[in-house]
CSV table of C-alpha atoms in Angstrom, one decimal:
chain,number,residue,atom,x,y,z
A,472,MET,CA,-44.0,-59.5,-11.0
A,473,GLU,CA,-42.1,-62.5,-10.0
A,474,SER,CA,-38.5,-61.1,-10.5
A,475,HIS,CA,-39.5,-57.9,-8.6
A,476,LEU,CA,-41.1,-60.1,-5.6
A,477,LYS,CA,-38.3,-62.6,-5.5
A,478,ASN,CA,-35.7,-59.6,-4.5
A,479,VAL,CA,-38.9,-58.4,-1.6
A,480,LEU,CA,-38.5,-61.8,-0.2
A,481,VAL,CA,-34.8,-62.2,-0.1
A,482,VAL,CA,-34.3,-58.5,1.5
A,483,SER,CA,-37.2,-59.4,3.6
A,484,PHE,CA,-35.6,-63.0,4.4
A,485,GLY,CA,-32.2,-61.3,4.9
A,486,PHE,CA,-33.7,-59.3,7.6
A,487,LEU,CA,-35.5,-61.5,9.3
A,488,PHE,CA,-32.4,-63.8,9.9
A,489,LEU,CA,-30.5,-60.8,10.9
A,490,PHE,CA,-32.8,-59.3,13.5
A,491,THR,CA,-34.0,-62.7,14.6
A,492,ALA,CA,-30.6,-62.0,16.7
A,493,TYR,CA,-29.9,-58.7,17.3
A,494,GLY,CA,-33.8,-57.7,18.1
A,495,ALA,CA,-34.0,-60.2,20.8
A,496,LEU,CA,-30.4,-59.0,22.0
A,497,GLN,CA,-31.5,-55.4,22.4
A,498,ASN,CA,-34.3,-56.2,24.3
A,499,LEU,CA,-32.3,-58.2,26.5
A,500,GLN,CA,-29.9,-55.7,27.0
A,501,SER,CA,-31.5,-53.4,29.6
A,502,SER,CA,-31.9,-56.7,31.6
A,503,LEU,CA,-28.9,-58.7,30.6
A,504,ASN,CA,-26.2,-56.1,31.4
A,505,THR,CA,-27.2,-53.9,34.7
A,506,GLU,CA,-24.1,-53.6,36.0
A,507,ALA,CA,-23.8,-49.5,36.3
A,508,GLY,CA,-26.3,-49.4,33.0
A,509,LEU,CA,-23.8,-51.0,30.7
A,510,GLY,CA,-26.7,-52.6,28.7
A,511,VAL,CA,-28.4,-49.2,28.1
A,512,ALA,CA,-25.4,-46.9,27.6
A,513,THR,CA,-24.7,-49.9,24.5
A,514,LEU,CA,-28.4,-49.3,23.2
A,515,SER,CA,-27.5,-45.4,23.1
A,516,VAL,CA,-24.0,-45.7,21.7
A,517,ILE,CA,-25.5,-47.8,19.2
A,518,TYR,CA,-27.9,-45.1,17.9
A,519,ALA,CA,-25.6,-42.0,18.2
A,520,SER,CA,-23.5,-44.0,16.2
A,521,VAL,CA,-26.4,-44.2,13.7
A,522,ILE,CA,-26.9,-40.6,13.8
A,523,VAL,CA,-23.4,-39.9,12.8
A,524,SER,CA,-23.9,-42.6,10.0
A,525,SER,CA,-26.5,-41.3,9.0
A,526,MET,CA,-24.7,-38.1,8.0
A,527,PHE,CA,-22.4,-39.1,5.4
A,528,LEU,CA,-22.4,-43.0,5.0
A,529,PRO,CA,-25.8,-43.8,3.4
A,530,GLN,CA,-25.0,-41.5,0.1
A,531,ILE,CA,-21.5,-42.7,-0.3
A,532,LEU,CA,-21.7,-46.3,0.2
A,533,ILE,CA,-24.9,-46.7,-2.3
A,534,LYS,CA,-23.4,-44.8,-4.9
A,535,THR,CA,-20.7,-46.9,-4.7
A,536,PHE,CA,-21.2,-50.5,-4.2
A,537,GLY,CA,-25.2,-49.8,-5.0
A,538,CYS,CA,-27.9,-51.5,-2.6
A,539,LYS,CA,-27.5,-54.9,-2.4
A,540,TRP,CA,-23.6,-54.9,-1.5
A,541,THR,CA,-24.4,-52.0,0.7
A,542,ILE,CA,-27.1,-53.8,2.5
A,543,THR,CA,-24.4,-56.9,2.8
A,544,TYR,CA,-21.2,-55.3,4.0
A,545,SER,CA,-23.7,-53.5,6.8
A,546,MET,CA,-25.1,-56.8,7.9
A,547,CYS,CA,-21.5,-58.0,9.2
A,548,CYS,CA,-21.4,-55.0,11.6
A,549,TYR,CA,-24.5,-56.4,13.4
A,550,ILE,CA,-22.7,-60.0,13.4
A,551,ILE,CA,-19.8,-58.1,15.0
A,552,PHE,CA,-22.0,-57.0,17.8
A,553,SER,CA,-23.0,-60.3,18.6
A,554,VAL,CA,-19.9,-62.1,19.1
A,555,GLY,CA,-18.7,-59.1,21.4
A,556,ASN,CA,-21.7,-60.1,23.5
A,557,PHE,CA,-19.7,-63.3,24.3
A,558,SER,CA,-17.8,-61.2,26.8
A,559,ALA,CA,-20.1,-58.4,28.0
A,560,LYS,CA,-17.6,-55.8,28.7
A,561,TRP,CA,-17.2,-52.3,28.2
A,562,TYR,CA,-14.4,-52.6,26.3
A,563,THR,CA,-15.9,-55.0,24.4
A,564,LEU,CA,-20.1,-54.0,24.3
A,565,ILE,CA,-18.7,-50.4,23.4
A,566,PRO,CA,-16.7,-50.7,20.5
A,567,THR,CA,-19.0,-53.4,18.9
A,568,ALA,CA,-21.5,-50.9,19.3
A,569,ILE,CA,-20.2,-48.2,17.0
A,570,ILE,CA,-19.4,-50.4,14.5
A,571,LEU,CA,-23.1,-51.7,14.4
A,572,GLY,CA,-24.4,-48.1,14.3
A,573,LEU,CA,-22.1,-47.0,11.5
A,574,GLY,CA,-23.8,-50.2,9.6
A,575,GLY,CA,-27.0,-49.6,10.6
A,576,ALA,CA,-27.7,-46.2,8.7
A,577,PRO,CA,-26.3,-47.7,5.4
A,578,LEU,CA,-28.3,-50.8,5.8
A,579,TRP,CA,-31.7,-49.7,6.4
A,580,SER,CA,-31.7,-46.8,3.9
A,581,ALA,CA,-30.4,-49.4,1.2
A,582,GLU,CA,-32.9,-51.6,2.1
A,583,ALA,CA,-36.1,-48.5,1.5
A,584,SER,CA,-34.4,-47.4,-1.6
A,585,TYR,CA,-34.1,-50.9,-2.9
A,586,LEU,CA,-37.9,-51.6,-2.4
A,587,THR,CA,-38.9,-48.5,-3.7
A,588,MET,CA,-36.9,-48.5,-6.7
A,589,SER,CA,-38.3,-52.2,-6.9
A,590,GLY,CA,-41.5,-51.2,-6.3
A,591,ASN,CA,-41.5,-48.0,-8.5
A,592,ALA,CA,-40.1,-50.2,-11.5
A,593,TYR,CA,-42.7,-53.1,-11.3
A,594,ALA,CA,-45.2,-50.3,-11.1
A,595,LEU,CA,-44.0,-48.3,-14.2
A,596,LYS,CA,-43.9,-51.9,-16.0
A,597,ALA,CA,-47.6,-52.7,-14.8
A,598,GLY,CA,-49.2,-49.2,-15.4
A,599,LYS,CA,-50.1,-49.1,-11.4
A,600,LEU,CA,-49.4,-46.3,-9.0
A,601,GLY,CA,-45.7,-46.4,-7.7
A,602,ARG,CA,-47.2,-45.2,-4.6
A,603,ASP,CA,-49.8,-48.2,-4.1
A,604,VAL,CA,-47.3,-50.8,-5.2
A,605,VAL,CA,-44.5,-49.4,-2.7
A,606,ASN,CA,-47.3,-49.2,-0.2
A,607,GLN,CA,-47.6,-53.3,-0.9
A,608,TYR,CA,-44.1,-53.9,-1.0
A,609,PHE,CA,-43.0,-52.3,2.4
A,610,GLY,CA,-46.3,-54.0,3.6
A,611,ILE,CA,-44.7,-57.6,2.7
A,612,PHE,CA,-41.3,-56.6,3.8
A,613,PHE,CA,-42.7,-55.9,7.2
A,614,LEU,CA,-44.2,-59.1,7.6
A,615,ILE,CA,-41.6,-61.0,7.5
A,616,PHE,CA,-39.3,-58.8,8.7
A,617,GLN,CA,-41.3,-57.8,12.3
A,618,SER,CA,-41.6,-61.9,12.8
A,619,SER,CA,-38.1,-61.7,13.2
A,620,GLY,CA,-39.1,-60.7,16.9
A,621,VAL,CA,-41.2,-63.9,17.2
A,622,TRP,CA,-38.3,-66.0,16.7
A,623,GLY,CA,-35.3,-64.3,18.3
A,624,ASN,CA,-37.9,-63.7,21.1
A,625,LEU,CA,-38.8,-67.7,21.4
A,626,ILE,CA,-35.3,-68.6,20.8
A,627,SER,CA,-34.4,-66.6,24.0
A,628,SER,CA,-37.3,-67.7,26.0
A,629,LEU,CA,-36.4,-71.3,25.4
A,630,VAL,CA,-32.5,-71.1,25.9
A,631,LEU,CA,-33.3,-68.9,29.5
A,632,LYS,CA,-36.1,-70.8,30.8
A,633,GLN,CA,-33.8,-73.0,33.1
A,634,GLN,CA,-34.1,-69.3,35.3
A,635,ILE,CA,-36.0,-69.4,38.1
A,636,TYR,CA,-37.4,-66.4,39.8
A,637,ARG,CA,-40.3,-64.8,42.3
A,638,ALA,CA,-40.3,-61.4,43.2
A,639,THR,CA,-41.3,-60.2,46.8
A,640,LYS,CA,-43.6,-57.6,47.8
A,641,GLU,CA,-41.0,-55.2,48.6
A,642,GLU,CA,-39.5,-55.6,45.1
A,643,LEU,CA,-42.9,-55.1,43.0
A,644,LEU,CA,-43.7,-51.9,44.6
A,645,ASN,CA,-40.4,-50.7,42.7
A,646,CYS,CA,-42.1,-52.2,39.5
A,647,GLY,CA,-43.9,-50.8,36.5
A,648,ALA,CA,-44.6,-47.3,36.7
A,649,GLN,CA,-43.1,-46.8,40.0
A,650,ASP,CA,-39.8,-47.8,39.0
A,651,CYS,CA,-36.9,-45.3,39.1
A,652,TYR,CA,-33.7,-46.3,38.8
A,653,SER,CA,-32.0,-43.2,40.1
A,654,ARG,CA,-34.1,-43.7,43.4
A,655,SER,CA,-33.8,-47.3,44.5
A,656,PRO,CA,-31.1,-49.0,42.3
A,657,THR,CA,-30.8,-51.4,44.8
A,658,THR,CA,-34.3,-52.6,45.3
A,659,ASN,CA,-34.7,-53.7,41.3
A,660,ASN,CA,-34.2,-57.4,41.2
A,661,THR,CA,-33.3,-57.4,37.7
A,662,ASN,CA,-29.4,-56.9,39.3
A,663,THR,CA,-29.8,-60.4,40.3
A,664,GLN,CA,-30.9,-62.3,37.4
A,665,ARG,CA,-28.2,-62.5,35.0
A,666,PRO,CA,-28.3,-66.0,33.5
A,667,GLN,CA,-25.8,-68.9,33.8
A,668,SER,CA,-22.7,-67.8,31.6
A,669,ASN,CA,-22.7,-71.4,29.2
A,670,LEU,CA,-26.8,-70.1,28.7
A,671,ILE,CA,-25.4,-67.0,27.4
A,672,TYR,CA,-23.3,-68.3,25.2
A,673,ILE,CA,-25.4,-70.9,23.4
A,674,LEU,CA,-28.1,-68.2,23.0
A,675,LEU,CA,-25.3,-66.1,21.1
A,676,GLY,CA,-24.0,-68.9,18.6
A,677,ILE,CA,-27.4,-69.3,17.6
A,678,TYR,CA,-27.8,-65.0,17.1
A,679,THR,CA,-24.6,-65.1,15.6
A,680,GLY,CA,-25.0,-68.2,13.0
A,681,SER,CA,-28.2,-66.9,12.3
A,682,GLY,CA,-26.6,-63.2,10.9
A,683,ILE,CA,-24.3,-65.0,9.1
A,684,LEU,CA,-27.0,-66.7,7.3
A,685,ALA,CA,-28.4,-63.5,6.6
A,686,VAL,CA,-25.4,-62.5,4.7
A,687,ILE,CA,-24.9,-65.3,2.7
A,688,LEU,CA,-28.8,-65.3,1.5
A,689,VAL,CA,-28.4,-61.3,0.5
A,690,ALA,CA,-24.9,-61.8,-1.4
A,691,VAL,CA,-25.8,-65.1,-3.4
A,692,PHE,CA,-29.4,-64.9,-4.2
A,693,LEU,CA,-30.6,-60.4,-4.3
A,694,ASP,CA,-30.2,-58.9,-7.8
A,695,HIS,CA,-28.6,-55.7,-8.1
A,696,ILE,CA,-30.5,-52.9,-9.2
A,697,PRO,CA,-29.0,-49.8,-10.7
A,698,ASN,CA,-30.0,-46.2,-9.4
A,699,ASP,CA,-32.6,-44.5,-12.3
A,700,GLU,CA,-30.7,-43.3,-15.2
A,701,SER,CA,-31.9,-39.7,-14.6
A,702,GLU,CA,-30.5,-40.1,-10.9
A,703,ASN,CA,-27.2,-41.1,-12.2
A,704,GLU,CA,-26.6,-38.6,-14.8
A,705,ASP,CA,-27.4,-35.8,-11.9
A,706,LYS,CA,-25.3,-37.1,-9.4
A,707,LYS,CA,-22.2,-38.7,-11.2
A,708,ASN,CA,-19.8,-35.8,-10.9
A,709,GLU,CA,-21.1,-35.3,-7.4
A,710,SER,CA,-17.8,-34.4,-4.9
A,711,PHE,CA,-17.0,-36.4,-1.9
A,712,TRP,CA,-18.2,-33.7,0.2
A,713,SER,CA,-21.0,-33.0,-1.9
A,714,SER,CA,-22.3,-37.0,-1.2
A,715,VAL,CA,-21.2,-36.3,2.4
A,716,LEU,CA,-23.6,-33.2,2.8
A,717,ALA,CA,-26.6,-34.6,0.8
A,718,THR,CA,-28.3,-35.6,4.0
A,719,PHE,CA,-28.2,-31.6,5.5
A,720,ARG,CA,-28.5,-30.4,2.0
A,721,HIS,CA,-32.1,-32.7,1.8
A,722,LEU,CA,-33.0,-30.9,5.1
A,723,LYS,CA,-32.4,-27.8,4.1
A,724,ASP,CA,-33.7,-27.5,0.8
A,725,ASP,CA,-37.2,-29.7,1.5
A,726,ARG,CA,-39.3,-28.0,4.2
A,727,ARG,CA,-41.2,-30.9,3.9
A,728,GLN,CA,-38.4,-33.4,5.6
A,729,VAL,CA,-38.4,-30.8,8.5
A,730,LEU,CA,-42.1,-31.4,8.9
A,731,LEU,CA,-41.4,-35.1,9.3
A,732,ILE,CA,-38.8,-34.7,12.1
A,733,PRO,CA,-41.0,-35.3,15.1
A,734,LEU,CA,-43.1,-38.1,13.2
A,735,THR,CA,-39.7,-39.9,12.8
A,736,MET,CA,-38.4,-39.0,16.3
A,737,TYR,CA,-41.4,-40.5,17.7
A,738,SER,CA,-40.5,-43.8,15.9
A,739,GLY,CA,-37.8,-44.0,17.9
A,740,PHE,CA,-39.1,-43.0,21.5
A,741,GLU,CA,-42.0,-45.4,21.5
A,742,GLN,CA,-39.5,-48.4,20.4
A,743,GLY,CA,-36.4,-47.5,22.5
A,744,PHE,CA,-39.6,-47.6,25.7
A,745,LEU,CA,-40.7,-50.9,24.5
A,746,SER,CA,-37.5,-52.4,24.1
A,747,SER,CA,-35.7,-51.0,27.5
A,748,ASP,CA,-38.0,-49.7,29.7
A,749,TYR,CA,-41.1,-52.3,29.6
A,750,THR,CA,-39.3,-55.2,29.4
A,751,LYS,CA,-36.9,-54.4,32.5
A,752,SER,CA,-39.4,-52.2,34.6
A,753,TYR,CA,-42.7,-54.6,33.8
A,754,VAL,CA,-41.8,-58.1,33.0
A,755,THR,CA,-38.1,-58.8,34.2
A,756,CYS,CA,-39.1,-57.0,37.4
A,757,VAL,CA,-42.2,-59.1,38.3
A,758,LEU,CA,-41.9,-62.2,36.1
A,759,GLY,CA,-38.2,-62.8,35.5
A,760,ILE,CA,-35.8,-62.2,32.3
A,761,GLN,CA,-37.0,-65.4,30.9
A,762,TYR,CA,-40.4,-64.1,30.1
A,763,VAL,CA,-38.9,-61.5,28.4
A,764,GLY,CA,-39.2,-63.2,24.9
A,765,TYR,CA,-42.5,-64.9,25.5
A,766,SER,CA,-43.8,-60.9,26.0
A,767,MET,CA,-42.0,-59.7,22.8
A,768,ILE,CA,-43.3,-62.7,20.7
A,769,CYS,CA,-46.6,-60.9,21.5
A,770,PHE,CA,-45.6,-57.6,20.0
A,771,SER,CA,-43.8,-58.8,16.7
A,772,ALA,CA,-46.5,-61.2,15.9
A,773,THR,CA,-49.0,-58.5,16.1
A,774,THR,CA,-46.9,-56.1,14.4
A,775,SER,CA,-46.0,-58.4,11.7
A,776,PHE,CA,-49.5,-59.2,10.4
A,777,SER,CA,-50.6,-55.5,11.1
A,778,SER,CA,-48.0,-54.5,8.7
A,779,LEU,CA,-49.3,-56.6,5.9
A,780,LEU,CA,-52.8,-55.4,6.8
A,781,TYR,CA,-52.0,-51.8,6.8
A,782,GLY,CA,-49.9,-52.1,3.8
A,783,LYS,CA,-53.1,-53.5,2.0
A,784,ILE,CA,-55.9,-51.1,3.1
A,785,SER,CA,-54.0,-47.5,3.3
A,786,GLN,CA,-54.8,-47.3,-0.6
A,787,TYR,CA,-58.5,-47.4,0.8
A,788,THR,CA,-58.4,-45.8,4.0
A,789,GLY,CA,-55.4,-43.4,3.3
A,790,ARG,CA,-52.9,-42.4,5.7
A,791,ALA,CA,-54.6,-40.2,7.9
A,792,ALA,CA,-57.0,-42.6,8.9
A,793,LEU,CA,-54.2,-45.3,10.0
A,794,TYR,CA,-52.5,-42.6,11.7
A,795,GLY,CA,-55.4,-41.7,14.1
A,796,VAL,CA,-56.3,-45.3,15.0
A,797,GLY,CA,-52.4,-45.4,16.1
A,798,SER,CA,-52.6,-42.5,18.0
A,799,VAL,CA,-55.6,-43.9,19.9
A,800,ILE,CA,-53.9,-47.2,20.6
A,801,HIS,CA,-50.6,-45.6,21.9
A,802,PHE,CA,-52.7,-43.2,24.1
A,803,CYS,CA,-54.5,-46.0,25.7
A,804,CYS,CA,-51.0,-48.1,26.2
A,805,PHE,CA,-50.0,-45.5,28.0
A,806,PHE,CA,-52.8,-44.6,30.5
A,807,PHE,CA,-52.7,-48.4,31.1
A,808,LEU,CA,-49.3,-48.4,32.1
A,809,LEU,CA,-49.4,-45.7,34.2
A,810,VAL,CA,-52.2,-46.8,36.5
A,811,TRP,CA,-51.5,-50.7,36.1
A,812,LYS,CA,-50.0,-52.2,39.2
A,813,PRO,CA,-48.3,-55.4,37.4
A,814,HIS,CA,-48.1,-58.6,39.8
A,815,PRO,CA,-47.3,-61.9,38.9
A,816,ASN,CA,-51.1,-62.9,39.0
A,817,HIS,CA,-51.6,-60.5,35.9
A,818,LYS,CA,-49.9,-62.7,33.9
A,819,ILE,CA,-51.8,-62.7,30.8
A,820,LEU,CA,-51.7,-58.8,31.0
A,821,PHE,CA,-47.5,-59.2,30.4
A,822,PHE,CA,-48.5,-60.7,26.9
A,823,LEU,CA,-51.4,-58.7,25.5
A,824,PHE,CA,-50.4,-55.3,26.3
A,825,PRO,CA,-47.2,-55.6,23.5
A,826,ALA,CA,-49.8,-57.4,21.5
A,827,PHE,CA,-52.2,-54.1,21.5
A,828,TRP,CA,-49.1,-52.1,21.4
A,829,GLY,CA,-47.8,-53.5,18.1
A,830,LEU,CA,-51.0,-52.7,16.5
A,831,ALA,CA,-50.0,-49.1,17.0
A,832,ASP,CA,-46.3,-49.7,16.1
A,833,ALA,CA,-47.0,-51.3,13.0
A,834,VAL,CA,-48.7,-48.1,11.5
A,835,ILE,CA,-45.8,-45.8,12.6
A,836,GLN,CA,-43.3,-48.3,10.7
A,837,THR,CA,-45.1,-48.9,7.6
A,838,GLN,CA,-46.4,-45.2,6.7
A,839,ASN,CA,-43.4,-43.8,8.0
A,840,ASN,CA,-41.0,-45.8,5.4
A,841,ALA,CA,-44.2,-45.4,2.9
A,842,ILE,CA,-44.4,-41.6,3.1
A,843,TYR,CA,-40.4,-41.0,2.8
A,844,GLY,CA,-40.9,-43.1,-0.5
A,845,ASP,CA,-43.3,-41.4,-1.9
A,846,LEU,CA,-42.2,-38.0,-1.3
A,847,PHE,CA,-38.6,-38.0,-1.7
A,848,VAL,CA,-38.6,-40.6,-5.0
A,849,LYS,CA,-35.5,-38.4,-6.7
A,850,ASN,CA,-33.3,-37.9,-3.3
A,851,LYS,CA,-34.5,-41.5,-1.9
A,852,GLU,CA,-30.9,-42.2,-0.4
A,853,ALA,CA,-30.6,-38.5,1.5
A,854,ALA,CA,-34.4,-39.0,2.5
A,855,PHE,CA,-33.7,-42.6,4.2
A,856,ALA,CA,-30.5,-40.9,5.7
A,857,ASN,CA,-32.7,-38.2,7.4
A,858,TYR,CA,-35.2,-41.1,8.3
A,859,ARG,CA,-32.7,-43.1,10.2
A,860,LEU,CA,-30.9,-39.7,11.7
A,861,TRP,CA,-34.1,-38.8,13.1
A,862,GLU,CA,-35.2,-42.0,14.3
A,863,SER,CA,-31.9,-42.8,15.8
A,864,LEU,CA,-32.1,-39.3,18.3
A,865,GLY,CA,-35.5,-40.8,19.6
A,866,PHE,CA,-33.9,-43.6,20.5
A,867,VAL,CA,-30.5,-41.8,21.7
A,868,ILE,CA,-32.6,-40.0,23.6
A,869,ALA,CA,-34.5,-42.7,25.6
A,870,PHE,CA,-32.0,-45.0,26.4
A,871,GLY,CA,-30.0,-42.0,27.5
A,872,TYR,CA,-32.8,-40.4,30.0
A,873,SER,CA,-33.5,-44.2,30.9
A,874,THR,CA,-31.8,-44.8,34.1
A,875,SER,CA,-32.4,-41.0,35.3
A,876,LEU,CA,-36.2,-40.4,34.5
A,877,CYS,CA,-39.1,-42.9,36.8
A,878,VAL,CA,-41.0,-44.8,34.0
A,879,SER,CA,-44.1,-42.8,34.6
A,880,MET,CA,-42.2,-39.6,33.6
A,881,LYS,CA,-41.1,-41.3,30.5
A,882,LEU,CA,-44.9,-42.0,29.6
A,883,TYR,CA,-45.8,-38.9,30.2
A,884,ILE,CA,-43.0,-37.6,27.5
A,885,LEU,CA,-44.2,-40.2,24.9
A,886,MET,CA,-48.2,-39.1,25.5
A,887,MET,CA,-46.6,-35.4,24.7
A,888,LYS,CA,-44.4,-36.5,21.8
A,889,LYS,CA,-47.1,-38.3,20.5
A,890,GLU,CA,-49.6,-35.3,20.2
A,891,GLY,CA,-47.1,-33.2,19.0
A,892,CYS,CA,-45.9,-35.1,16.4
A,893,TYR,CA,-49.3,-36.5,14.8
A,894,PHE,CA,-50.6,-32.6,14.5
A,895,LYS,CA,-47.8,-31.6,13.1
A,896,ALA,CA,-46.8,-34.1,10.4
A,897,GLN,CA,-50.8,-35.1,9.5
A,898,PRO,CA,-51.8,-31.8,7.3
A,899,PRO,CA,-48.9,-32.1,4.3
A,900,PHE,CA,-48.5,-35.7,4.4
A,901,CYS,CA,-51.6,-37.7,4.8
A,902,PRO,CA,-54.4,-37.8,2.2
């Protein structure tokens, strides 16, 4: 197992370094670049580009370069976005967001395919169930990967801690579920909180260096794993357009993929709300932008350790029980955010809430990936491309209406999405 485990760790730590930068930048966009909604627009463009990328790039790049080099080249797209933030304007962030989005789908499809192939290969050699080994591999991956939020957000809070802010009583009335950007944009205090330029440059320099380290780690230490010979034999004569249309062909030919769409989109909805609306309308609005990092550390730490736990216990509990626990936790979070009137005196709640949310998010991330790896063994690239496509559509919608709807309405939408996706996806896929 040593060789396979070594590759899992290389992939995991590569993503750790890469998303130490990108994850924290994503959490700060809605609070950092507030002018005309630039930050939220940037996030929408990123995930819209991921949708376009999901339609054709993963199949082509993985088939041409293999999983290792697809991961390496895609990571470079994230570094370009970090560099674009040094001058946060529409003409810098939007083009670099498009580049990042184009690299996003191949990156995640290659990662998921790599872990699935590695897990199945070891299971075959050790005489174990492929599903159990793949679950464990994804658990290890997400344990390490989700901790990127701890380090990235810690860095942002330490660098930005020089910011001092106190919300007025009038501003507090427009925080939390009552925040309606379109109704009262002038009362939202995030417009006055952009940190000093030198602090931003220090932060971006650290993040760019972390991304470069990720590329070096994967390019040098990750072993190349060829696709299954049976798959190569079937696909080696595929035309260019056949590869381009593989994502849609998979959607058309496999009913299970269609049934997974609501569950996959919900992943984008809930992550988009937390990284954009919670950080802006609750944390930044009440405590200040310097607390965004500390708050999201609690989310990342809980998600990280829960991912490892769920990866190990899923073989005993089954997926239905885990999804049930995640659904209950998320509903409790939605209700709490609707009735809570955030105030600086409630400081501990700003950190406990994202930790609680992370318990449910870990279910979604580990089990969704494991379901795709388990169900679509012979068509991994197209399946995980669909995963990125539909998850990204959830992100785009969540970010797209971010500046148009009140936070309370967004929470009601999340409640409806959660109920619909869980009961539609449960029967065929939760043994």
